[in-house]
Short mmCIF file of C-alpha atoms in Angstrom, two decimals:
data_model
loop_
_atom_site.label_atom_id
_atom_site.label_comp_id
_atom_site.label_asym_id
_atom_site.label_seq_id
_atom_site.Cartn_x
_atom_site.Cartn_y
_atom_site.Cartn_z
CA MET A 1 12.48 5.03 -9.42
CA ASN A 2 13.09 7.42 -12.34
CA THR A 3 10.09 9.58 -11.43
CA LEU A 4 11.29 9.73 -7.83
CA VAL A 5 14.70 10.90 -9.03
CA ALA A 6 13.16 13.54 -11.28
CA ASP A 7 10.46 14.78 -8.90
CA CYS A 8 12.59 15.32 -5.81
CA SER A 9 14.71 18.49 -5.63
CA ASP A 10 18.24 18.31 -4.25
CA GLU A 11 17.17 20.28 -1.18
CA ALA A 12 14.19 18.00 -0.57
CA LEU A 13 16.43 14.97 -0.97
CA GLN A 14 18.88 16.34 1.60
CA ASN A 15 16.03 17.09 3.99
CA VAL A 16 14.63 13.57 3.71
CA ILE A 17 18.05 12.02 4.32
CA LYS A 18 18.66 14.26 7.35
CA ASN A 19 15.20 13.46 8.69
CA ILE A 20 15.81 9.71 8.44
CA GLN A 21 19.22 10.10 10.10
CA ASN A 22 17.63 12.09 12.93
CA GLN A 23 14.97 9.41 13.39
CA MET A 24 17.69 6.77 13.57
CA GLU A 25 19.70 8.76 16.13
CA GLU A 26 16.60 9.35 18.24
CA ALA A 27 15.67 5.67 18.12
CA VAL A 28 19.17 4.65 19.25
CA GLN A 29 19.04 7.17 22.10
CA GLN A 30 15.75 5.63 23.19
CA GLY A 31 17.39 2.21 23.30
CA GLU A 32 16.24 0.83 19.96
CA SER A 33 18.42 -2.02 18.74
CA LEU A 34 20.19 -1.53 15.42
CA THR A 35 18.66 -4.81 14.28
CA SER A 36 15.09 -3.94 15.29
CA GLU A 37 12.42 -3.91 12.61
CA TYR A 38 12.02 -0.13 12.91
CA MET A 39 15.75 0.52 12.46
CA VAL A 40 15.91 -1.86 9.51
CA GLN A 41 13.01 0.01 7.87
CA LEU A 42 14.73 3.36 8.43
CA SER A 43 17.97 1.95 7.05
CA GLN A 44 16.19 0.71 3.92
CA GLN A 45 14.58 4.12 3.44
CA LEU A 46 17.97 5.78 3.83
CA ASP A 47 19.47 3.36 1.30
CA THR A 48 16.80 4.35 -1.22
CA TYR A 49 17.51 8.06 -0.96
CA VAL A 50 21.28 7.59 -0.94
CA LEU A 51 20.89 5.56 -4.14
CA ILE A 52 18.90 8.42 -5.67
CA ALA A 53 21.69 10.85 -4.74
CA GLN A 54 24.28 8.51 -6.28
CA ILE A 55 22.27 8.22 -9.50
CA ARG A 56 22.07 12.00 -9.73
CA ARG A 57 25.79 12.34 -9.17
CA MET A 58 26.50 9.79 -11.90
CA ARG A 59 24.26 11.72 -14.28
CA CYS A 60 26.16 14.93 -13.54
CA VAL A 61 29.50 13.25 -14.21
CA ASP A 62 28.38 11.84 -17.57
#
């Protein structure tokens, strides 16, 4: 995970998070269940990038 944190710019990180959120919104609009495999995968991806953002924030506070 450390290389992912270091290699991804803040702007790229924001773009990835927004992209995942958009995919989730689109899937819900198309009738996808929040518990479907696809939505769970998107949620896990989102969790990963949110964790990266949290790690960065903690590093800035230190």
